[in-house]
């Protein structure tokens, strides 16, 4: 089977032809149909992500497909089930073996495209805003990088949770995408972010996927008791947080990494995904997928993320 792999630490990723493995106890074998790309895939290739498997390994953190085999002790899934798998690795391949606890059965009405695009970006935004920030209806949410893979989902989920959403992005095209997802106010990257947010009354919650100057400006535009969620650092700069300013304004900075929850509170991740699937079934959310590419164009998909030329999600098509 074909798989997009890193064969040695620090080496480049490439398509390889490898033998599939049978599922062991508690595992399932999946014929993979789609795999969603994430900025974390770029960091993994660079060797700078916080959770990198030992080489060799196959990239791809979230996927959808059909169960083809089950190992011993798997009682919740059966051959033929359509599933979404929060894999962590292994999704960019024609076939994979995964722990059954990482898989969720998906409804017949959900496409493989949507299932592959739903898990990490939407799960990150839903758990960050709901579980970590405890955002309430009527609060103001500022989203930086609001047209990107996770930022756009924060706009959409923020509106579903009853927030007033301020979207910050680069250029009219990306801001239009954020507007379509429900943003109430739009701020272009060329504007003074702090001044514009303060004109709108300040932010109760900041969902920052950019870091760098955007985080610094958003930090200064928080209301008293504001909560900041550093989700990613697409700018390449990890912000340093002045603790004395936290004290003066009674601010909270809340770390969130969904992969960590898969290790110590997987039940919260499963409950979040069940909520998101329910919202999808009700027509209340729809993943925005800007590009669907075949497996032999994974590198092109990664470049779309790297250059920030995609909006929403990039999905790799592996099977029909």
mmCIF file of N, CA, C and O in Angstrom, residues 34-37 62 64 110-119 121-122 147-149 152-153 156 177 181 280 285-293 304-305 309-317:
data_model
loop_
_atom_site.group_PDB
_atom_site.id
_atom_site.type_symbol
_atom_site.label_atom_id
_atom_site.label_comp_id
_atom_site.label_asym_id
_atom_site.label_seq_id
_atom_site.Cartn_x
_atom_site.Cartn_y
_atom_site.Cartn_z
ATOM 1 N N UNK A 34 -10.333 9.423 3.312
ATOM 2 C CA UNK A 34 -9.903 10.817 3.337
ATOM 3 C C UNK A 34 -9.006 11.039 4.547
ATOM 4 O O UNK A 34 -9.144 10.374 5.572
ATOM 5 N N UNK A 35 -8.111 12.026 4.427
ATOM 6 C CA UNK A 35 -7.281 12.444 5.559
ATOM 7 C C UNK A 35 -7.211 13.966 5.565
ATOM 8 O O UNK A 35 -6.924 14.581 4.535
ATOM 9 N N UNK A 36 -7.498 14.569 6.705
ATOM 10 C CA UNK A 36 -7.396 16.017 6.832
ATOM 11 C C UNK A 36 -5.971 16.420 7.166
ATOM 12 O O UNK A 36 -5.302 15.771 7.969
ATOM 13 N N UNK A 37 -5.493 17.492 6.536
ATOM 14 C CA UNK A 37 -4.171 18.022 6.845
ATOM 15 C C UNK A 37 -4.281 19.085 7.938
ATOM 16 O O UNK A 37 -5.278 19.799 8.030
ATOM 17 N N UNK A 62 -5.827 12.835 11.258
ATOM 18 C CA UNK A 62 -7.278 12.597 11.320
ATOM 19 C C UNK A 62 -7.744 12.051 9.986
ATOM 20 O O UNK A 62 -7.300 12.491 8.923
ATOM 21 N N UNK A 64 -10.939 9.477 7.757
ATOM 22 C CA UNK A 64 -12.226 8.781 7.696
ATOM 23 C C UNK A 64 -12.080 7.592 6.762
ATOM 24 O O UNK A 64 -11.234 7.589 5.862
ATOM 25 N N UNK A 110 -23.179 11.694 6.632
ATOM 26 C CA UNK A 110 -21.964 12.498 6.709
ATOM 27 C C UNK A 110 -20.965 12.003 5.678
ATOM 28 O O UNK A 110 -20.634 10.820 5.627
ATOM 29 N N UNK A 111 -20.446 12.901 4.850
ATOM 30 C CA UNK A 111 -19.477 12.519 3.835
ATOM 31 C C UNK A 111 -18.134 12.206 4.471
ATOM 32 O O UNK A 111 -17.813 12.681 5.567
ATOM 33 N N UNK A 112 -17.337 11.401 3.775
ATOM 34 C CA UNK A 112 -15.979 11.140 4.247
ATOM 35 C C UNK A 112 -15.169 12.438 4.296
ATOM 36 O O UNK A 112 -14.305 12.603 5.171
ATOM 37 N N UNK A 113 -15.435 13.356 3.366
ATOM 38 C CA UNK A 113 -14.738 14.651 3.376
ATOM 39 C C UNK A 113 -14.988 15.382 4.693
ATOM 40 O O UNK A 113 -14.058 15.829 5.373
ATOM 41 N N UNK A 114 -16.267 15.522 5.065
ATOM 42 C CA UNK A 114 -16.612 16.248 6.282
ATOM 43 C C UNK A 114 -16.072 15.532 7.523
ATOM 44 O O UNK A 114 -15.604 16.178 8.464
ATOM 45 N N UNK A 115 -16.148 14.214 7.530
ATOM 46 C CA UNK A 115 -15.678 13.462 8.696
ATOM 47 C C UNK A 115 -14.180 13.637 8.913
ATOM 48 O O UNK A 115 -13.708 13.731 10.050
ATOM 49 N N UNK A 116 -13.419 13.712 7.814
ATOM 50 C CA UNK A 116 -11.974 13.910 7.935
ATOM 51 C C UNK A 116 -11.629 15.329 8.340
ATOM 52 O O UNK A 116 -10.583 15.575 8.948
ATOM 53 N N UNK A 117 -12.513 16.272 8.015
ATOM 54 C CA UNK A 117 -12.244 17.686 8.302
ATOM 55 C C UNK A 117 -12.761 18.126 9.664
ATOM 56 O O UNK A 117 -12.424 19.209 10.138
ATOM 57 N N UNK A 118 -13.555 17.296 10.312
ATOM 58 C CA UNK A 118 -14.306 17.718 11.496
ATOM 59 C C UNK A 118 -13.531 17.597 12.798
ATOM 60 O O UNK A 118 -13.737 18.371 13.734
ATOM 61 N N UNK A 119 -12.604 16.640 12.884
ATOM 62 C CA UNK A 119 -12.151 16.193 14.198
ATOM 63 C C UNK A 119 -11.205 17.154 14.908
ATOM 64 O O UNK A 119 -11.506 17.645 16.001
ATOM 65 N N UNK A 121 -9.712 20.276 13.977
ATOM 66 C CA UNK A 121 -9.992 21.718 13.983
ATOM 67 C C UNK A 121 -11.248 22.041 14.784
ATOM 68 O O UNK A 121 -11.226 22.908 15.678
ATOM 69 N N UNK A 122 -12.346 21.364 14.494
ATOM 70 C CA UNK A 122 -13.572 21.621 15.241
ATOM 71 C C UNK A 122 -13.450 21.159 16.686
ATOM 72 O O UNK A 122 -13.933 21.832 17.605
ATOM 73 N N UNK A 147 -9.583 32.724 9.118
ATOM 74 C CA UNK A 147 -9.958 31.975 7.918
ATOM 75 C C UNK A 147 -9.161 30.686 7.780
ATOM 76 O O UNK A 147 -9.327 29.950 6.819
ATOM 77 N N UNK A 148 -8.294 30.397 8.739
ATOM 78 C CA UNK A 148 -7.465 29.202 8.680
ATOM 79 C C UNK A 148 -8.193 27.963 9.162
ATOM 80 O O UNK A 148 -9.375 27.992 9.513
ATOM 81 N N UNK A 149 -7.444 26.854 9.225
ATOM 82 C CA UNK A 149 -8.053 25.570 9.537
ATOM 83 C C UNK A 149 -8.754 25.541 10.877
ATOM 84 O O UNK A 149 -9.878 25.042 10.986
ATOM 85 N N UNK A 152 -11.270 29.305 11.526
ATOM 86 C CA UNK A 152 -12.608 29.355 10.926
ATOM 87 C C UNK A 152 -13.603 28.543 11.750
ATOM 88 O O UNK A 152 -14.761 28.940 11.908
ATOM 89 N N UNK A 153 -13.159 27.416 12.306
ATOM 90 C CA UNK A 153 -14.062 26.629 13.143
ATOM 91 C C UNK A 153 -14.390 27.365 14.435
ATOM 92 O O UNK A 153 -15.495 27.233 14.961
ATOM 93 N N UNK A 156 -17.202 29.736 13.677
ATOM 94 C CA UNK A 156 -18.474 29.017 13.525
ATOM 95 C C UNK A 156 -19.006 28.546 14.881
ATOM 96 O O UNK A 156 -20.182 28.721 15.213
ATOM 97 N N UNK A 177 -14.678 34.852 3.870
ATOM 98 C CA UNK A 177 -14.901 33.485 4.327
ATOM 99 C C UNK A 177 -15.317 33.484 5.801
ATOM 100 O O UNK A 177 -16.237 32.764 6.211
ATOM 101 N N UNK A 181 -18.940 32.397 7.705
ATOM 102 C CA UNK A 181 -19.005 31.442 8.817
ATOM 103 C C UNK A 181 -19.718 32.029 10.024
ATOM 104 O O UNK A 181 -19.943 31.311 11.010
ATOM 105 N N UNK A 280 -23.626 18.773 13.107
ATOM 106 C CA UNK A 280 -23.523 18.555 11.662
ATOM 107 C C UNK A 280 -24.806 17.932 11.129
ATOM 108 O O UNK A 280 -25.336 18.348 10.095
ATOM 109 N N UNK A 285 -23.583 23.138 11.443
ATOM 110 C CA UNK A 285 -22.212 23.434 11.027
ATOM 111 C C UNK A 285 -21.866 22.618 9.791
ATOM 112 O O UNK A 285 -22.391 21.533 9.571
ATOM 113 N N UNK A 286 -20.996 23.190 8.980
ATOM 114 C CA UNK A 286 -20.572 22.568 7.740
ATOM 115 C C UNK A 286 -19.101 22.892 7.527
ATOM 116 O O UNK A 286 -18.732 24.057 7.328
ATOM 117 N N UNK A 287 -18.220 21.890 7.569
ATOM 118 C CA UNK A 287 -16.798 22.165 7.362
ATOM 119 C C UNK A 287 -16.540 22.866 6.036
ATOM 120 O O UNK A 287 -17.080 22.485 4.995
ATOM 121 N N UNK A 288 -15.705 23.897 6.104
ATOM 122 C CA UNK A 288 -15.288 24.605 4.896
ATOM 123 C C UNK A 288 -13.992 23.961 4.403
ATOM 124 O O UNK A 288 -12.965 24.002 5.087
ATOM 125 N N UNK A 289 -14.047 23.352 3.234
ATOM 126 C CA UNK A 289 -12.895 22.667 2.647
ATOM 127 C C UNK A 289 -12.516 23.413 1.374
ATOM 128 O O UNK A 289 -13.280 23.438 0.413
ATOM 129 N N UNK A 290 -11.343 24.032 1.383
ATOM 130 C CA UNK A 290 -10.954 24.825 0.218
ATOM 131 C C UNK A 290 -10.279 23.983 -0.859
ATOM 132 O O UNK A 290 -10.323 24.335 -2.038
ATOM 133 N N UNK A 291 -9.638 22.866 -0.474
ATOM 134 C CA UNK A 291 -8.919 22.033 -1.442
ATOM 135 C C UNK A 291 -9.083 20.561 -1.095
ATOM 136 O O UNK A 291 -8.960 20.175 0.072
ATOM 137 N N UNK A 292 -9.346 19.744 -2.111
ATOM 138 C CA UNK A 292 -9.328 18.283 -1.995
ATOM 139 C C UNK A 292 -8.334 17.774 -3.033
ATOM 140 O O UNK A 292 -8.518 17.995 -4.240
ATOM 141 N N UNK A 293 -7.276 17.120 -2.573
ATOM 142 C CA UNK A 293 -6.180 16.693 -3.435
ATOM 143 C C UNK A 293 -5.948 15.194 -3.309
ATOM 144 O O UNK A 293 -6.210 14.609 -2.255
ATOM 145 N N UNK A 304 0.178 24.531 0.653
ATOM 146 C CA UNK A 304 -0.965 25.427 0.825
ATOM 147 C C UNK A 304 -1.072 25.880 2.277
ATOM 148 O O UNK A 304 -1.362 27.053 2.561
ATOM 149 N N UNK A 305 -0.834 24.958 3.215
ATOM 150 C CA UNK A 305 -0.852 25.328 4.628
ATOM 151 C C UNK A 305 0.319 26.236 4.967
ATOM 152 O O UNK A 305 0.161 27.250 5.660
ATOM 153 N N UNK A 309 -2.252 29.814 1.958
ATOM 154 C CA UNK A 309 -3.075 30.081 0.786
ATOM 155 C C UNK A 309 -4.393 29.321 0.797
ATOM 156 O O UNK A 309 -5.234 29.538 -0.078
ATOM 157 N N UNK A 310 -4.572 28.441 1.767
ATOM 158 C CA UNK A 310 -5.839 27.725 1.900
ATOM 159 C C UNK A 310 -6.739 28.476 2.869
ATOM 160 O O UNK A 310 -6.285 29.306 3.655
ATOM 161 N N UNK A 311 -8.030 28.176 2.795
ATOM 162 C CA UNK A 311 -8.983 28.643 3.802
ATOM 163 C C UNK A 311 -9.697 27.414 4.337
ATOM 164 O O UNK A 311 -9.987 26.478 3.603
ATOM 165 N N UNK A 312 -9.968 27.438 5.643
ATOM 166 C CA UNK A 312 -10.583 26.249 6.214
ATOM 167 C C UNK A 312 -9.648 25.058 6.109
ATOM 168 O O UNK A 312 -8.488 25.125 6.486
ATOM 169 N N UNK A 313 -10.123 23.987 5.500
ATOM 170 C CA UNK A 313 -9.424 22.705 5.551
ATOM 171 C C UNK A 313 -8.900 22.273 4.181
ATOM 172 O O UNK A 313 -9.516 22.536 3.146
ATOM 173 N N UNK A 314 -7.751 21.594 4.213
ATOM 174 C CA UNK A 314 -7.228 20.873 3.046
ATOM 175 C C UNK A 314 -7.387 19.383 3.341
ATOM 176 O O UNK A 314 -6.947 18.897 4.397
ATOM 177 N N UNK A 315 -8.036 18.675 2.432
ATOM 178 C CA UNK A 315 -8.307 17.248 2.613
ATOM 179 C C UNK A 315 -7.652 16.445 1.504
ATOM 180 O O UNK A 315 -7.683 16.847 0.333
ATOM 181 N N UNK A 316 -7.062 15.319 1.866
ATOM 182 C CA UNK A 316 -6.453 14.421 0.892
ATOM 183 C C UNK A 316 -7.403 13.269 0.583
ATOM 184 O O UNK A 316 -7.876 12.573 1.489
ATOM 185 N N UNK A 317 -7.695 13.089 -0.704
ATOM 186 C CA UNK A 317 -8.584 12.015 -1.171
ATOM 187 C C UNK A 317 -7.754 10.763 -1.439
ATOM 188 O O UNK A 317 -6.824 10.795 -2.240
#
